Amino acid sequence: MKVKIPRNVRITTHSFTKFFKGFEKVEAVKSIFGEKTEEVLNNLQVEFAGFRGYMGVSDIDGHIIISARYLNNGDLIDIYLDIIHELVHVKQFMEGKKLFDDRYSYVGRPTEIEAYRHAVAEAKRLGLDDSRICQYLKTEWMNEKDLKKLTKILGVKYVPLEKRCV
Ligand SMILES: [Zn+2]
């Protein structure tokens, strides 16, 4: 072979607090990490990636991975709530919890439900109504039945698609 292939590349990550400001003062975030909030956020890494999608947490080292496309074009409230959601996964990772437990469906997975609980509580505090919260919760890998199940677990009133604001 005459080609050269690097075999020791690293994923490029950045300090979370370099890009995301003020999260250490958000009550919803403090309720996740308590007195360790600043320390955790200061040590947290974020990766901007080229995939189509939203964001997630690496189950290898617990850093946040965000779709650059989503960050640049997505709805700001959705992005904010997603960050709250992912920070819960960061905490779960730190606790040694398995983030992608295949024994559960997505909407039945305890780690997801805990993350959604925090995001929905913050959504309600911001004054989002049930319709808007349903719109936020619904993703393309969830059908209306899944959404109904999730809203029931989270204590959000299910608003049918045709009555949802878009
Ligand atoms: Zn999640």
PDB file of C-alpha atoms and ligand atoms in Angstrom:
ATOM      1  CA  MET A   1       0.000   0.000   0.000  1.00  0.00           C
ATOM      2  CA  LYS A   2       1.344   3.397  -0.993  1.00  0.00           C
ATOM      3  CA  VAL A   3      -1.257   5.348   0.929  1.00  0.00           C
ATOM      4  CA  LYS A   4      -0.864   6.802   4.354  1.00  0.00           C
ATOM      5  CA  ILE A   5      -3.596   6.470   6.941  1.00  0.00           C
ATOM      6  CA  PRO A   6      -3.370   8.036  10.405  1.00  0.00           C
ATOM      7  CA  ARG A   7      -4.011   5.568  13.198  1.00  0.00           C
ATOM      8  CA  ASN A   8      -3.821   7.790  16.228  1.00  0.00           C
ATOM      9  CA  VAL A   9      -6.380  10.505  15.546  1.00  0.00           C
ATOM     10  CA  ARG A  10      -8.363  12.027  18.343  1.00  0.00           C
ATOM     11  CA  ILE A  11     -11.847  13.441  18.318  1.00  0.00           C
ATOM     12  CA  THR A  12     -11.649  17.216  18.447  1.00  0.00           C
ATOM     13  CA  THR A  13     -13.504  18.540  21.446  1.00  0.00           C
ATOM     14  CA  HIS A  14     -13.772  21.963  23.050  1.00  0.00           C
ATOM     15  CA  SER A  15     -14.440  23.193  26.535  1.00  0.00           C
ATOM     16  CA  PHE A  16     -18.230  23.378  27.004  1.00  0.00           C
ATOM     17  CA  THR A  17     -18.004  26.668  28.912  1.00  0.00           C
ATOM     18  CA  LYS A  18     -16.043  28.293  26.106  1.00  0.00           C
ATOM     19  CA  PHE A  19     -19.160  28.172  23.945  1.00  0.00           C
ATOM     20  CA  PHE A  20     -22.098  27.777  26.326  1.00  0.00           C
ATOM     21  CA  LYS A  21     -22.297  30.618  28.802  1.00  0.00           C
ATOM     22  CA  GLY A  22     -24.343  31.027  31.943  1.00  0.00           C
ATOM     23  CA  PHE A  23     -25.517  27.437  32.308  1.00  0.00           C
ATOM     24  CA  GLU A  24     -23.867  27.193  35.731  1.00  0.00           C
ATOM     25  CA  LYS A  25     -26.414  29.751  36.964  1.00  0.00           C
ATOM     26  CA  VAL A  26     -29.480  27.944  35.605  1.00  0.00           C
ATOM     27  CA  GLU A  27     -31.524  26.355  38.412  1.00  0.00           C
ATOM     28  CA  ALA A  28     -32.453  23.410  36.176  1.00  0.00           C
ATOM     29  CA  VAL A  29     -28.751  22.664  35.719  1.00  0.00           C
ATOM     30  CA  LYS A  30     -27.953  23.183  39.397  1.00  0.00           C
ATOM     31  CA  SER A  31     -30.704  20.686  40.218  1.00  0.00           C
ATOM     32  CA  ILE A  32     -28.768  18.091  38.207  1.00  0.00           C
ATOM     33  CA  PHE A  33     -25.266  18.562  39.624  1.00  0.00           C
ATOM     34  CA  GLY A  34     -25.860  20.403  42.894  1.00  0.00           C
ATOM     35  CA  GLU A  35     -22.758  22.006  44.368  1.00  0.00           C
ATOM     36  CA  LYS A  36     -20.600  20.312  41.735  1.00  0.00           C
ATOM     37  CA  THR A  37     -22.294  22.257  38.912  1.00  0.00           C
ATOM     38  CA  GLU A  38     -19.432  24.639  38.123  1.00  0.00           C
ATOM     39  CA  GLU A  39     -16.801  21.941  38.449  1.00  0.00           C
ATOM     40  CA  VAL A  40     -18.660  19.561  36.139  1.00  0.00           C
ATOM     41  CA  LEU A  41     -19.363  22.208  33.496  1.00  0.00           C
ATOM     42  CA  ASN A  42     -15.763  23.452  33.634  1.00  0.00           C
ATOM     43  CA  ASN A  43     -14.520  19.937  32.934  1.00  0.00           C
ATOM     44  CA  LEU A  44     -17.146  19.103  30.324  1.00  0.00           C
ATOM     45  CA  GLN A  45     -16.119  18.776  26.691  1.00  0.00           C
ATOM     46  CA  VAL A  46     -18.291  19.377  23.645  1.00  0.00           C
ATOM     47  CA  GLU A  47     -17.832  18.117  20.107  1.00  0.00           C
ATOM     48  CA  PHE A  48     -19.438  19.765  17.088  1.00  0.00           C
ATOM     49  CA  ALA A  49     -20.035  17.078  14.530  1.00  0.00           C
ATOM     50  CA  GLY A  50     -21.246  16.770  10.979  1.00  0.00           C
ATOM     51  CA  PHE A  51     -24.033  14.269  11.483  1.00  0.00           C
ATOM     52  CA  ARG A  52     -27.687  14.892  10.746  1.00  0.00           C
ATOM     53  CA  GLY A  53     -29.548  14.838  14.007  1.00  0.00           C
ATOM     54  CA  TYR A  54     -29.552  16.653  17.303  1.00  0.00           C
ATOM     55  CA  MET A  55     -27.212  15.892  20.162  1.00  0.00           C
ATOM     56  CA  GLY A  56     -26.122  13.133  22.470  1.00  0.00           C
ATOM     57  CA  VAL A  57     -23.590  12.049  25.043  1.00  0.00           C
ATOM     58  CA  SER A  58     -20.647   9.789  24.290  1.00  0.00           C
ATOM     59  CA  ASP A  59     -20.937   6.544  26.216  1.00  0.00           C
ATOM     60  CA  ILE A  60     -17.124   6.271  26.063  1.00  0.00           C
ATOM     61  CA  ASP A  61     -16.059   9.434  27.883  1.00  0.00           C
ATOM     62  CA  GLY A  62     -19.275  11.349  28.597  1.00  0.00           C
ATOM     63  CA  HIS A  63     -18.699  14.395  26.378  1.00  0.00           C
ATOM     64  CA  ILE A  64     -21.582  16.064  24.557  1.00  0.00           C
ATOM     65  CA  ILE A  65     -21.777  15.669  20.784  1.00  0.00           C
ATOM     66  CA  ILE A  66     -23.853  18.241  18.924  1.00  0.00           C
ATOM     67  CA  SER A  67     -24.835  18.349  15.288  1.00  0.00           C
ATOM     68  CA  ALA A  68     -23.393  21.601  13.933  1.00  0.00           C
ATOM     69  CA  ARG A  69     -26.333  21.825  11.545  1.00  0.00           C
ATOM     70  CA  TYR A  70     -28.825  21.579  14.425  1.00  0.00           C
ATOM     71  CA  LEU A  71     -26.965  24.108  16.539  1.00  0.00           C
ATOM     72  CA  ASN A  72     -26.841  26.567  13.653  1.00  0.00           C
ATOM     73  CA  ASN A  73     -30.381  26.094  12.372  1.00  0.00           C
ATOM     74  CA  GLY A  74     -32.503  24.536  15.095  1.00  0.00           C
ATOM     75  CA  ASP A  75     -35.026  26.288  17.298  1.00  0.00           C
ATOM     76  CA  LEU A  76     -33.223  27.991  20.213  1.00  0.00           C
ATOM     77  CA  ILE A  77     -35.700  26.831  22.859  1.00  0.00           C
ATOM     78  CA  ASP A  78     -35.414  23.246  21.593  1.00  0.00           C
ATOM     79  CA  ILE A  79     -31.626  23.478  21.696  1.00  0.00           C
ATOM     80  CA  TYR A  80     -31.672  24.911  25.220  1.00  0.00           C
ATOM     81  CA  LEU A  81     -33.982  22.145  26.464  1.00  0.00           C
ATOM     82  CA  ASP A  82     -31.877  19.520  24.686  1.00  0.00           C
ATOM     83  CA  ILE A  83     -28.772  20.759  26.492  1.00  0.00           C
ATOM     84  CA  ILE A  84     -30.589  20.362  29.836  1.00  0.00           C
ATOM     85  CA  HIS A  85     -31.594  16.855  28.689  1.00  0.00           C
ATOM     86  CA  GLU A  86     -28.035  15.943  27.682  1.00  0.00           C
ATOM     87  CA  LEU A  87     -26.578  17.329  30.921  1.00  0.00           C
ATOM     88  CA  VAL A  88     -28.723  14.771  32.751  1.00  0.00           C
ATOM     89  CA  HIS A  89     -27.066  12.084  30.608  1.00  0.00           C
ATOM     90  CA  VAL A  90     -23.671  13.561  31.523  1.00  0.00           C
ATOM     91  CA  LYS A  91     -24.554  13.088  35.193  1.00  0.00           C
ATOM     92  CA  GLN A  92     -25.807   9.544  34.512  1.00  0.00           C
ATOM     93  CA  PHE A  93     -22.563   8.741  32.717  1.00  0.00           C
ATOM     94  CA  MET A  94     -20.587  10.052  35.708  1.00  0.00           C
ATOM     95  CA  GLU A  95     -22.639   7.752  37.934  1.00  0.00           C
ATOM     96  CA  GLY A  96     -21.671   4.804  35.761  1.00  0.00           C
ATOM     97  CA  LYS A  97     -25.139   4.295  34.347  1.00  0.00           C
ATOM     98  CA  LYS A  98     -25.555   2.618  30.979  1.00  0.00           C
ATOM     99  CA  LEU A  99     -26.906   5.294  28.643  1.00  0.00           C
ATOM    100  CA  PHE A 100     -28.039   3.041  25.807  1.00  0.00           C
ATOM    101  CA  ASP A 101     -29.740   0.175  27.569  1.00  0.00           C
ATOM    102  CA  ASP A 102     -31.287  -1.990  24.853  1.00  0.00           C
ATOM    103  CA  ARG A 103     -33.570  -3.761  27.307  1.00  0.00           C
ATOM    104  CA  TYR A 104     -35.838  -0.745  27.087  1.00  0.00           C
ATOM    105  CA  SER A 105     -37.516   1.049  24.224  1.00  0.00           C
ATOM    106  CA  TYR A 106     -36.490   4.685  23.816  1.00  0.00           C
ATOM    107  CA  VAL A 107     -39.525   6.135  25.583  1.00  0.00           C
ATOM    108  CA  GLY A 108     -39.421   3.489  28.318  1.00  0.00           C
ATOM    109  CA  ARG A 109     -35.721   3.815  29.167  1.00  0.00           C
ATOM    110  CA  PRO A 110     -35.234   5.133  32.726  1.00  0.00           C
ATOM    111  CA  THR A 111     -32.210   7.253  31.725  1.00  0.00           C
ATOM    112  CA  GLU A 112     -34.278   8.949  28.977  1.00  0.00           C
ATOM    113  CA  ILE A 113     -37.248   9.520  31.244  1.00  0.00           C
ATOM    114  CA  GLU A 114     -35.055  11.159  33.873  1.00  0.00           C
ATOM    115  CA  ALA A 115     -33.504  13.401  31.191  1.00  0.00           C
ATOM    116  CA  TYR A 116     -36.926  14.321  29.784  1.00  0.00           C
ATOM    117  CA  ARG A 117     -38.274  15.081  33.268  1.00  0.00           C
ATOM    118  CA  HIS A 118     -35.646  17.776  33.743  1.00  0.00           C
ATOM    119  CA  ALA A 119     -36.186  19.213  30.252  1.00  0.00           C
ATOM    120  CA  VAL A 120     -39.973  19.267  30.631  1.00  0.00           C
ATOM    121  CA  ALA A 121     -39.806  20.873  34.087  1.00  0.00           C
ATOM    122  CA  GLU A 122     -37.679  23.623  32.565  1.00  0.00           C
ATOM    123  CA  ALA A 123     -40.041  23.919  29.588  1.00  0.00           C
ATOM    124  CA  LYS A 124     -42.965  24.426  31.964  1.00  0.00           C
ATOM    125  CA  ARG A 125     -41.019  26.978  33.981  1.00  0.00           C
ATOM    126  CA  LEU A 126     -40.405  28.868  30.733  1.00  0.00           C
ATOM    127  CA  GLY A 127     -44.154  28.876  30.179  1.00  0.00           C
ATOM    128  CA  LEU A 128     -44.352  26.475  27.237  1.00  0.00           C
ATOM    129  CA  ASP A 129     -47.852  25.000  26.917  1.00  0.00           C
ATOM    130  CA  ASP A 130     -48.706  21.316  26.407  1.00  0.00           C
ATOM    131  CA  SER A 131     -48.962  21.764  22.661  1.00  0.00           C
ATOM    132  CA  ARG A 132     -45.496  23.265  22.391  1.00  0.00           C
ATOM    133  CA  ILE A 133     -44.044  20.655  24.769  1.00  0.00           C
ATOM    134  CA  CYS A 134     -45.570  17.861  22.645  1.00  0.00           C
ATOM    135  CA  GLN A 135     -44.033  19.468  19.576  1.00  0.00           C
ATOM    136  CA  TYR A 136     -40.687  19.575  21.376  1.00  0.00           C
ATOM    137  CA  LEU A 137     -40.879  15.959  22.560  1.00  0.00           C
ATOM    138  CA  LYS A 138     -41.891  14.463  19.219  1.00  0.00           C
ATOM    139  CA  THR A 139     -38.914  13.284  17.200  1.00  0.00           C
ATOM    140  CA  GLU A 140     -38.841  11.356  13.946  1.00  0.00           C
ATOM    141  CA  TRP A 141     -37.936   8.094  15.679  1.00  0.00           C
ATOM    142  CA  MET A 142     -41.058   8.364  17.843  1.00  0.00           C
ATOM    143  CA  ASN A 143     -44.545   7.664  16.560  1.00  0.00           C
ATOM    144  CA  GLU A 144     -47.687   9.250  18.033  1.00  0.00           C
ATOM    145  CA  LYS A 145     -48.222   6.171  20.237  1.00  0.00           C
ATOM    146  CA  ASP A 146     -44.716   6.559  21.704  1.00  0.00           C
ATOM    147  CA  LEU A 147     -45.329  10.269  22.242  1.00  0.00           C
ATOM    148  CA  LYS A 148     -48.610   9.532  24.005  1.00  0.00           C
ATOM    149  CA  LYS A 149     -46.793   7.075  26.287  1.00  0.00           C
ATOM    150  CA  LEU A 150     -43.997   9.552  27.010  1.00  0.00           C
ATOM    151  CA  THR A 151     -46.325  12.480  27.773  1.00  0.00           C
ATOM    152  CA  LYS A 152     -48.289  10.259  30.168  1.00  0.00           C
ATOM    153  CA  ILE A 153     -45.096   9.293  32.041  1.00  0.00           C
ATOM    154  CA  LEU A 154     -43.978  12.934  32.154  1.00  0.00           C
ATOM    155  CA  GLY A 155     -47.315  14.396  33.221  1.00  0.00           C
ATOM    156  CA  VAL A 156     -47.753  16.422  30.044  1.00  0.00           C
ATOM    157  CA  LYS A 157     -51.184  16.568  28.380  1.00  0.00           C
ATOM    158  CA  TYR A 158     -50.993  14.840  25.006  1.00  0.00           C
ATOM    159  CA  VAL A 159     -52.034  17.188  22.232  1.00  0.00           C
ATOM    160  CA  PRO A 160     -52.860  15.424  18.938  1.00  0.00           C
ATOM    161  CA  LEU A 161     -50.741  16.381  15.940  1.00  0.00           C
ATOM    162  CA  GLU A 162     -53.522  18.301  14.171  1.00  0.00           C
ATOM    163  CA  LYS A 163     -54.048  20.521  17.216  1.00  0.00           C
ATOM    164  CA  ARG A 164     -50.370  21.165  17.813  1.00  0.00           C
ATOM    165  CA  CYS A 165     -48.858  24.515  16.967  1.00  0.00           C
ATOM    166  CA  VAL A 166     -46.191  24.258  14.310  1.00  0.00           C
TER     167      VAL A 166
HETATM  168 ZN    ZN B   1     -31.618  11.288  25.894  1.00  0.00          ZN
END
